[in-house]
mmCIF file with all atom_site columns, C-alpha atoms in Angstrom:
data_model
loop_
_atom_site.group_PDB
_atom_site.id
_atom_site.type_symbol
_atom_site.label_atom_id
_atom_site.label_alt_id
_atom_site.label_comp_id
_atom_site.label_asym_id
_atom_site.label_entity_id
_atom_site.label_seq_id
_atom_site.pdbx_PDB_ins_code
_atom_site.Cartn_x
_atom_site.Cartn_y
_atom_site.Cartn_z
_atom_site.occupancy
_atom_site.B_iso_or_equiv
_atom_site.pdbx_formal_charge
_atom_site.auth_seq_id
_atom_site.auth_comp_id
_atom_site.auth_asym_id
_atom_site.auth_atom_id
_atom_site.pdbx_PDB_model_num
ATOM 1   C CA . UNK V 1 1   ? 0.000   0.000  0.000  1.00 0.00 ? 17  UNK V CA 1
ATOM 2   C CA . UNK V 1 2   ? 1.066   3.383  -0.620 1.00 0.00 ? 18  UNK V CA 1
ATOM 3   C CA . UNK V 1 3   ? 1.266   6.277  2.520  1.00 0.00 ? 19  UNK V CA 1
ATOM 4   C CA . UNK V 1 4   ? 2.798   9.682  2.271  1.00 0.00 ? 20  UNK V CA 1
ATOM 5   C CA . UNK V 1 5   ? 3.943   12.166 4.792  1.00 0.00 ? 21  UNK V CA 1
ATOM 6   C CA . UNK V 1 6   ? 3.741   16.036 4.296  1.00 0.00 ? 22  UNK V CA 1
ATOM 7   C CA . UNK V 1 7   ? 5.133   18.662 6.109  1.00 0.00 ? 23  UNK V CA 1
ATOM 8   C CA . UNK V 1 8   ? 5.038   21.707 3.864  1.00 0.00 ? 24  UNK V CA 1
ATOM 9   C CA . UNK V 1 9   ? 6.032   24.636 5.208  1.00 0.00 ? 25  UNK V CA 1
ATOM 10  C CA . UNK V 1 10  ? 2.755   26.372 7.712  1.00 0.00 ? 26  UNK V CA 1
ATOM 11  C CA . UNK V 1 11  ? 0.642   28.243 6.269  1.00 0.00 ? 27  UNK V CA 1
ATOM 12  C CA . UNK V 1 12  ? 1.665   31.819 6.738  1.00 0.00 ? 28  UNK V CA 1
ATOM 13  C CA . UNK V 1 13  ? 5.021   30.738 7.197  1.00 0.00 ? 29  UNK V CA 1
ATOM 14  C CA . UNK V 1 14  ? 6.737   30.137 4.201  1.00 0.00 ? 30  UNK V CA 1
ATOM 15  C CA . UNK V 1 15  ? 7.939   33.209 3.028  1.00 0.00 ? 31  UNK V CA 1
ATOM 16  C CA . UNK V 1 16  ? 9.430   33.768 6.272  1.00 0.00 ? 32  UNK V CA 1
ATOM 17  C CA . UNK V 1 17  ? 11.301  30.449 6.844  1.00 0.00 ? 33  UNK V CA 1
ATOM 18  C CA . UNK V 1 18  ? 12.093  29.252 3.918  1.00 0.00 ? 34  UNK V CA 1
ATOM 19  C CA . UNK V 1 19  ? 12.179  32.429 1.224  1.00 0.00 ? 35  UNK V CA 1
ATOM 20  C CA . UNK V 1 20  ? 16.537  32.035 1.549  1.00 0.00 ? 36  UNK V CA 1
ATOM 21  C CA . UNK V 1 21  ? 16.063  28.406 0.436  1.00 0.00 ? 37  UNK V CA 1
ATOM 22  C CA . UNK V 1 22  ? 16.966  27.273 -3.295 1.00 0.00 ? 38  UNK V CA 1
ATOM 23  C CA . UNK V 1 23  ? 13.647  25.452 -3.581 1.00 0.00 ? 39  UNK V CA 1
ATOM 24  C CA . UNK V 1 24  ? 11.716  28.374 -2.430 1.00 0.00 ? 40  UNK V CA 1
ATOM 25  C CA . UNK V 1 25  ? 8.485   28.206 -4.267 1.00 0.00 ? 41  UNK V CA 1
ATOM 26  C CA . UNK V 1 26  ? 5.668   30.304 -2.631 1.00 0.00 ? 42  UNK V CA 1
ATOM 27  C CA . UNK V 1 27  ? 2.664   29.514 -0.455 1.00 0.00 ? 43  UNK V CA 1
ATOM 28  C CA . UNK V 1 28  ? 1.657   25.366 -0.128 1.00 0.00 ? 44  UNK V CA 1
ATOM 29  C CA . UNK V 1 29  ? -1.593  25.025 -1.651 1.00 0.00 ? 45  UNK V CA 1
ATOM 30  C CA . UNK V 1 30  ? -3.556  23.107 1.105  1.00 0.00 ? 46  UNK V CA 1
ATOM 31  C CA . UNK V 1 31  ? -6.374  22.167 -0.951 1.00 0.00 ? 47  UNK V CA 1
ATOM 32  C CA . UNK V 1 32  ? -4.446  21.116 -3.614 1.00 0.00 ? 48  UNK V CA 1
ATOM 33  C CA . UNK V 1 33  ? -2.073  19.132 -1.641 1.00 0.00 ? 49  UNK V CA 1
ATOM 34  C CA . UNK V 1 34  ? -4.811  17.157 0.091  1.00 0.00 ? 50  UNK V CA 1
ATOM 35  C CA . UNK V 1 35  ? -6.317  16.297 -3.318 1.00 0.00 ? 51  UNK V CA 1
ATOM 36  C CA . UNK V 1 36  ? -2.954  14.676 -4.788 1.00 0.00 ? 52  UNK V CA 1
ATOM 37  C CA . UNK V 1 37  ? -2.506  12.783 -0.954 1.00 0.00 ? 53  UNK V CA 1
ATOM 38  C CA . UNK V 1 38  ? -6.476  11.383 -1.265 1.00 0.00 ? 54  UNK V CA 1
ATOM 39  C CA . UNK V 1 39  ? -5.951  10.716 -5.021 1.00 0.00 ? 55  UNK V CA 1
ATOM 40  C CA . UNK V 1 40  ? -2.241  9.200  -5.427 1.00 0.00 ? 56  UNK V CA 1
ATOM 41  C CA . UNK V 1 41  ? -1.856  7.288  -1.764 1.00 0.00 ? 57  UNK V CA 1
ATOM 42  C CA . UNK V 1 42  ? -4.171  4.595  0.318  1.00 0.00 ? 58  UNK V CA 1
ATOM 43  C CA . UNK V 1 43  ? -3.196  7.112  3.481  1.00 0.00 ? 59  UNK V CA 1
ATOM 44  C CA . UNK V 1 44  ? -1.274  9.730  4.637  1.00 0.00 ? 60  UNK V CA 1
ATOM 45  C CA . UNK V 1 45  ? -0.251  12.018 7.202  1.00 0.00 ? 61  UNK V CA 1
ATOM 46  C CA . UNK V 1 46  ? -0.304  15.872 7.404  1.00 0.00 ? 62  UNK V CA 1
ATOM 47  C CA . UNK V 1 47  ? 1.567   17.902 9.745  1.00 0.00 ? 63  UNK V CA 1
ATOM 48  C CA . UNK V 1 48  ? 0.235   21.564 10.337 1.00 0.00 ? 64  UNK V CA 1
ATOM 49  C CA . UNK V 1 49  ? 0.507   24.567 12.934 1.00 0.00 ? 65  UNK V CA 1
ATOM 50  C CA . UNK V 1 50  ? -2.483  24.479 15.458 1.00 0.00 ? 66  UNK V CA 1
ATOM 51  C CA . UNK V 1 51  ? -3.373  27.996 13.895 1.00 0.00 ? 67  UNK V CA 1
ATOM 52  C CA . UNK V 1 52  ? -4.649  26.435 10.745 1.00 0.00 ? 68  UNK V CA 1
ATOM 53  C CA . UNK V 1 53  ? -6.309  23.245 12.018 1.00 0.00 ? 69  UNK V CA 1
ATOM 54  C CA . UNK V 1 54  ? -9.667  24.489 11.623 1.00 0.00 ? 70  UNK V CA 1
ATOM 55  C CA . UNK V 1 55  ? -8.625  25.634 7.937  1.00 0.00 ? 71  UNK V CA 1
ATOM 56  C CA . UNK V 1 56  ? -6.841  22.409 6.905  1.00 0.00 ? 72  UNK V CA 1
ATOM 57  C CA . UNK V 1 57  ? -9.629  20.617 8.409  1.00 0.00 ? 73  UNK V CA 1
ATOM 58  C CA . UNK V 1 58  ? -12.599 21.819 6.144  1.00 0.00 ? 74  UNK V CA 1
ATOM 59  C CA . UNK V 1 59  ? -10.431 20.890 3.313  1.00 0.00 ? 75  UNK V CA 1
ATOM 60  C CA . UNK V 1 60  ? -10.109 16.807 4.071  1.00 0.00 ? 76  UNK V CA 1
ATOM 61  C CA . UNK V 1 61  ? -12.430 13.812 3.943  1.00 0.00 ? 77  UNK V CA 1
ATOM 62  C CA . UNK V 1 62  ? -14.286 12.637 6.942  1.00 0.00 ? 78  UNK V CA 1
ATOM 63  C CA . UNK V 1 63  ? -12.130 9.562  7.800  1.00 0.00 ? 79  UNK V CA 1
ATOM 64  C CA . UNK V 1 64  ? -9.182  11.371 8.807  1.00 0.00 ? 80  UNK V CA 1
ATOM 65  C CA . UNK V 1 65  ? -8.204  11.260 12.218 1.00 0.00 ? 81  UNK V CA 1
ATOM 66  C CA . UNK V 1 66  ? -6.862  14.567 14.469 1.00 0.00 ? 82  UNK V CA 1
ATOM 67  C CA . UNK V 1 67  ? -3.408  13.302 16.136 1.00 0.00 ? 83  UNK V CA 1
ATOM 68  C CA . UNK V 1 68  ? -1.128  16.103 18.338 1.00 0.00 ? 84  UNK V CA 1
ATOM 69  C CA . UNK V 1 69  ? 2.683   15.988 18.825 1.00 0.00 ? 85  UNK V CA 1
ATOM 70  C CA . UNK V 1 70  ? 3.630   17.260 22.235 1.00 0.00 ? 86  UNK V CA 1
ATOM 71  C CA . UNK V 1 71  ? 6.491   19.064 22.363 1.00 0.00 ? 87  UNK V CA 1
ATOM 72  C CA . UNK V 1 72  ? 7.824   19.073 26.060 1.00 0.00 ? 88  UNK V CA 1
ATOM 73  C CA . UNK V 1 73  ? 11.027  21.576 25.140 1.00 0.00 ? 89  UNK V CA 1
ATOM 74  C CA . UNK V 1 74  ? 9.617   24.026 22.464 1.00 0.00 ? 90  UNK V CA 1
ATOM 75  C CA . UNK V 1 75  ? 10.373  27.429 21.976 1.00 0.00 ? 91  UNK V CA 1
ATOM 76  C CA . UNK V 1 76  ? 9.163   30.273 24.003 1.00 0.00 ? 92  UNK V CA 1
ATOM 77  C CA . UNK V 1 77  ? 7.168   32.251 21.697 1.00 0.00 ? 93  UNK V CA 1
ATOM 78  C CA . UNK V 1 78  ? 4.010   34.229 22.686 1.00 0.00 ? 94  UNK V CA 1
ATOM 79  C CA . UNK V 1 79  ? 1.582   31.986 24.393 1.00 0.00 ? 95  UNK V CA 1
ATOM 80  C CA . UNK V 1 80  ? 3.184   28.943 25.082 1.00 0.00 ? 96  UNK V CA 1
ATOM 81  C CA . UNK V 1 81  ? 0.377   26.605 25.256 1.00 0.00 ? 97  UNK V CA 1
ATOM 82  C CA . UNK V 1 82  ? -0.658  27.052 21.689 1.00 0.00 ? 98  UNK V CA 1
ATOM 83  C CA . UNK V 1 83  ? 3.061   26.440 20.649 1.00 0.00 ? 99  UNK V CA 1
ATOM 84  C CA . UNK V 1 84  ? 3.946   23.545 21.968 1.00 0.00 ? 100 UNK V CA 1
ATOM 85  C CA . UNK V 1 85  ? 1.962   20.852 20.278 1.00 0.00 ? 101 UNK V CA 1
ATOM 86  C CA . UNK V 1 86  ? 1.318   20.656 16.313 1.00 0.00 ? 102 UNK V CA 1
ATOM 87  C CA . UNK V 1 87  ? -1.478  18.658 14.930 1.00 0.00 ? 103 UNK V CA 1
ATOM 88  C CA . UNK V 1 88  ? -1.494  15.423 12.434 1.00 0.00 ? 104 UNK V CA 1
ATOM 89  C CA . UNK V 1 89  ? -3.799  14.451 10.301 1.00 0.00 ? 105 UNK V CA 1
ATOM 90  C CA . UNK V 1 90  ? -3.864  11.700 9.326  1.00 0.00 ? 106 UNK V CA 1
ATOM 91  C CA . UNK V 1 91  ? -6.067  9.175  6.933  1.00 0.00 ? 107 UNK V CA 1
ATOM 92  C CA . UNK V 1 92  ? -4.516  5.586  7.978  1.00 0.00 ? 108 UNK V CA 1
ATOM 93  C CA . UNK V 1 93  ? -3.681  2.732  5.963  1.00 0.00 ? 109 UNK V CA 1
ATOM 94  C CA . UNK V 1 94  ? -5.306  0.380  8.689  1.00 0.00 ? 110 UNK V CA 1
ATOM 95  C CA . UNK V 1 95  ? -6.910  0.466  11.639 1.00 0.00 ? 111 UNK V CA 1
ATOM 96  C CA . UNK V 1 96  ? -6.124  -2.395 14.913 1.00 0.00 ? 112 UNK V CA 1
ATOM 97  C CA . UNK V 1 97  ? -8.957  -1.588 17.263 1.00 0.00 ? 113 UNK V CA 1
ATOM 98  C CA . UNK V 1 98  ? -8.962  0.196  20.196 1.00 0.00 ? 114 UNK V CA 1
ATOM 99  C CA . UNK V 1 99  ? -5.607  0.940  22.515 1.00 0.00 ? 115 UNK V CA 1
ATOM 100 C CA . UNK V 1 100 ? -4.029  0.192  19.392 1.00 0.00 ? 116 UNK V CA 1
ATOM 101 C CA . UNK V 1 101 ? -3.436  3.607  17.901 1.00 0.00 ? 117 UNK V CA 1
ATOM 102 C CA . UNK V 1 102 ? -1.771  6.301  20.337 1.00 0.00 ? 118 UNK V CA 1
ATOM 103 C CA . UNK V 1 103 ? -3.459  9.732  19.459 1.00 0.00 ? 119 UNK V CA 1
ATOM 104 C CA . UNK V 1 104 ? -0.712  11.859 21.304 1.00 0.00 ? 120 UNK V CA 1
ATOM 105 C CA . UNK V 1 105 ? 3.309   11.601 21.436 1.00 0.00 ? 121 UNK V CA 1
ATOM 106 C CA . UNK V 1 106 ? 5.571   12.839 23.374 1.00 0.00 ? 122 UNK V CA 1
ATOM 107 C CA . UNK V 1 107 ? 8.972   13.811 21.471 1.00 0.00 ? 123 UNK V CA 1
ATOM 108 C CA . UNK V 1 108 ? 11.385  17.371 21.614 1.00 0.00 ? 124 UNK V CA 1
ATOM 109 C CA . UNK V 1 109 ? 12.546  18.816 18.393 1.00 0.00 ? 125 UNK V CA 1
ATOM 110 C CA . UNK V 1 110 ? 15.952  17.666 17.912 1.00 0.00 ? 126 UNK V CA 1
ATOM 111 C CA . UNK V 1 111 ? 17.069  21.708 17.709 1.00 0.00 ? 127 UNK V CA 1
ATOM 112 C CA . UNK V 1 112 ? 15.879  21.773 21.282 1.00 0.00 ? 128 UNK V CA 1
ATOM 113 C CA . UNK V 1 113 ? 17.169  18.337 23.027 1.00 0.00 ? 129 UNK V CA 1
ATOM 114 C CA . UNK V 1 114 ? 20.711  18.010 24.482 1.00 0.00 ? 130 UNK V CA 1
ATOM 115 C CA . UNK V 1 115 ? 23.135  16.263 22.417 1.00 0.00 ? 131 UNK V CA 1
ATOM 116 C CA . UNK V 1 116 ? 26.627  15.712 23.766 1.00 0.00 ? 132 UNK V CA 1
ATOM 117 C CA . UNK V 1 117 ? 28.223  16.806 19.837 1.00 0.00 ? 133 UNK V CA 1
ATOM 118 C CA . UNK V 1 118 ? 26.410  19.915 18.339 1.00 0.00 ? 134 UNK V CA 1
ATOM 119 C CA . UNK V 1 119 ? 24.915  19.491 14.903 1.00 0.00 ? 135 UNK V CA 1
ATOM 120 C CA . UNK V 1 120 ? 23.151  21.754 12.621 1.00 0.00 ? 136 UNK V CA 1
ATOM 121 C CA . UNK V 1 121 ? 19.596  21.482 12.395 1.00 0.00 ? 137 UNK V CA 1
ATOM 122 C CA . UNK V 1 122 ? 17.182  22.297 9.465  1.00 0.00 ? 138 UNK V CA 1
ATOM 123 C CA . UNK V 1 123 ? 13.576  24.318 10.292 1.00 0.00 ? 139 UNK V CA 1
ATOM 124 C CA . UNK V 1 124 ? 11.375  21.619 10.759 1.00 0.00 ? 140 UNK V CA 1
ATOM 125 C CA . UNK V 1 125 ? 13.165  18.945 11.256 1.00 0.00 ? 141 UNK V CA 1
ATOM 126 C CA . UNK V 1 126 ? 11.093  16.306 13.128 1.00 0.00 ? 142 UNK V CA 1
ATOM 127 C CA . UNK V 1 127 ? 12.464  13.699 15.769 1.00 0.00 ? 143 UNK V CA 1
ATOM 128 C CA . UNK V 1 128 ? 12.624  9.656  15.078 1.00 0.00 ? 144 UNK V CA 1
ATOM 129 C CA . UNK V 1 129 ? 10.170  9.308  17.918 1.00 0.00 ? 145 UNK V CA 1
ATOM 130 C CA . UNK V 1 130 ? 7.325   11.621 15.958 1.00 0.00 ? 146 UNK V CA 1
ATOM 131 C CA . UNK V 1 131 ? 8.159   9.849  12.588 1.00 0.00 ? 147 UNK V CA 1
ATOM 132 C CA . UNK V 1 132 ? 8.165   6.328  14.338 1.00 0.00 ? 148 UNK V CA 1
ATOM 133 C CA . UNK V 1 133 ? 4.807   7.240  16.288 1.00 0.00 ? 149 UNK V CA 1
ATOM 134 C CA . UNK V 1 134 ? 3.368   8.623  12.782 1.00 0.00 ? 150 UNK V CA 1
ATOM 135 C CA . UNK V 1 135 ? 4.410   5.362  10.965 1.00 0.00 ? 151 UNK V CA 1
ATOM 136 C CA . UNK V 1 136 ? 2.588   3.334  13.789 1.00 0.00 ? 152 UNK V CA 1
ATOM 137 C CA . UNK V 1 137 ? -0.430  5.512  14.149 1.00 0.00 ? 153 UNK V CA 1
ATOM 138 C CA . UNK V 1 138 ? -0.755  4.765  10.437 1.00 0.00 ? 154 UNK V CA 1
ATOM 139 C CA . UNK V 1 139 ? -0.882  0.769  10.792 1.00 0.00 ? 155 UNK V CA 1
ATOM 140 C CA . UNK V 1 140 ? 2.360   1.117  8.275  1.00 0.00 ? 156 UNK V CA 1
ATOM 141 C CA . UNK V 1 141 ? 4.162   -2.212 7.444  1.00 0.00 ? 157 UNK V CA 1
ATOM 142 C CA . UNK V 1 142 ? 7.290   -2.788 6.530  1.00 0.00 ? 158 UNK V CA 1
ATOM 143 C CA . UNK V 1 143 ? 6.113   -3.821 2.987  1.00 0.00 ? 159 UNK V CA 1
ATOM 144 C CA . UNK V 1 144 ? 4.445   -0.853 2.357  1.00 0.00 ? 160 UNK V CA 1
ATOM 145 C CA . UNK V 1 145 ? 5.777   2.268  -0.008 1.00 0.00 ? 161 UNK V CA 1
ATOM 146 C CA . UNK V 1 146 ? 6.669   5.490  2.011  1.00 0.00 ? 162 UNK V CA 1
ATOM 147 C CA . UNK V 1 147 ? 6.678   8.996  0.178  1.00 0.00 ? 163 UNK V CA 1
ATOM 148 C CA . UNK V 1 148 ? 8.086   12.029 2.148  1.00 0.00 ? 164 UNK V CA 1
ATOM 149 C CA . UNK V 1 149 ? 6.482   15.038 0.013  1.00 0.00 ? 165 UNK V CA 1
ATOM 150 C CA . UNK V 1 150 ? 8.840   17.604 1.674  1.00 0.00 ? 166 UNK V CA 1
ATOM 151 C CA . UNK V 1 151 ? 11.774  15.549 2.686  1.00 0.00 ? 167 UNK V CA 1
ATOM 152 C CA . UNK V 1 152 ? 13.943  18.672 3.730  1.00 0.00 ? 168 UNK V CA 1
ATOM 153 C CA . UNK V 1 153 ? 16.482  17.180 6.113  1.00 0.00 ? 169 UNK V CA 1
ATOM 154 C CA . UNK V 1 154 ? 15.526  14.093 5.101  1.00 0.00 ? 170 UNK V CA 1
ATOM 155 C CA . UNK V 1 155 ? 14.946  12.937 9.075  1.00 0.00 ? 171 UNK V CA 1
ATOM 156 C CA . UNK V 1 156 ? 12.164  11.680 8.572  1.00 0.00 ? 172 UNK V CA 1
ATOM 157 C CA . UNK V 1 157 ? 13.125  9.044  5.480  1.00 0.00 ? 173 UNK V CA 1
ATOM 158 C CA . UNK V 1 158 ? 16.089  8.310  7.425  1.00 0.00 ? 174 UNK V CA 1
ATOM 159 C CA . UNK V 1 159 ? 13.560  7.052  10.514 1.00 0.00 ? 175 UNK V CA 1
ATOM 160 C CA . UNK V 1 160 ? 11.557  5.051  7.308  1.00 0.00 ? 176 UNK V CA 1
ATOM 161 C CA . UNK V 1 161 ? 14.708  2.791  7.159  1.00 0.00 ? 177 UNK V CA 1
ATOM 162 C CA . UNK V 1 162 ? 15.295  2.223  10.883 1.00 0.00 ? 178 UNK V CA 1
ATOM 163 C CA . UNK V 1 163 ? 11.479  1.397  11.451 1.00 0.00 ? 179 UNK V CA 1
ATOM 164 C CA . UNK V 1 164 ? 11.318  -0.765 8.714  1.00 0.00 ? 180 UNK V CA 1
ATOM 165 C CA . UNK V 1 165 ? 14.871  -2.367 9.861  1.00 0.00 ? 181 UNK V CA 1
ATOM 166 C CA . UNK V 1 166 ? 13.607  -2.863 13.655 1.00 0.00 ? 182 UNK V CA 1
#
């Protein structure tokens, strides 16, 4: 079966994070995104800023599920409770019954955990414990074909290959 992961750049916030970047191309059209995801893959995964859930929302099909990554060291910007969990959602490849299916994880940007070597960090760059929680969430086997839509650092196909390896 075929899932995708996409983690365009938040609406609003493109221009401002990522105008530098060679692959710069405007805005993320939501709607159109979400088409190509319900058309092209049996499920997928969305990660947005809790300022456009309600947005993003009106644009996807009933079946998809609301999923929130809490992020226990986040920055300190404005009010802090509405920055330091982002939204998934998600439209899973299968389902395992109840218990099954965490709806929340728990997992600190790698920009803002402790690591005894410093290394660089792109924007967005998500932790091996979100991607291995989203892969999970998603009833994702190791048989099945990943896409990563905006592979930036490329974290998150990197955690593909040691959740399909484990």
């Amino acid at each position: 079966m075929r899932f995708a992961y996409a983690d365009p750049p938040y609406i609003g916030q493109a221009k401002k994070l990522y105008g530098k970047h060679r692959d710069y191309a405007g805005e993320v059209d939501h709607a159109e995104l979400i088409e190509r995801l319900c058309s092209e893959f049996d499920g997928w995964a969305l990660s947005l800023s809790m300022k456009s859930l309600h947005e993003v929302m009106r644009l996807c099909p009933d079946e998809v599920i609301t999923l929130a990554w809490f992020k226990p060291i986040a920055p300190p910007l404005g009010d802090h409770r509405r920055y330091n969990w982002e939204p998934v959602i998600m439209r899973p490849l299968r389902y395992y019954g109840p218990g099954y299916c965490p709806t929340a994880v728990v997992a600190s940007p790698p920009q803002f955990t402790f690591r005894e070597t410093p290394a660089e960090h792109v924007i967005g760059e998500k932790p091996e414990a979100f991607c291995h929680w989203v892969f999970a969430s998603a009833g994702l086997q190791t048989d099945d074909e990943f896409t990563d839509l905006f592979p930036g650092s490329g974290a998150v196909g990197r955690a593909w290959d040691t959740y399909r390896s484990s």
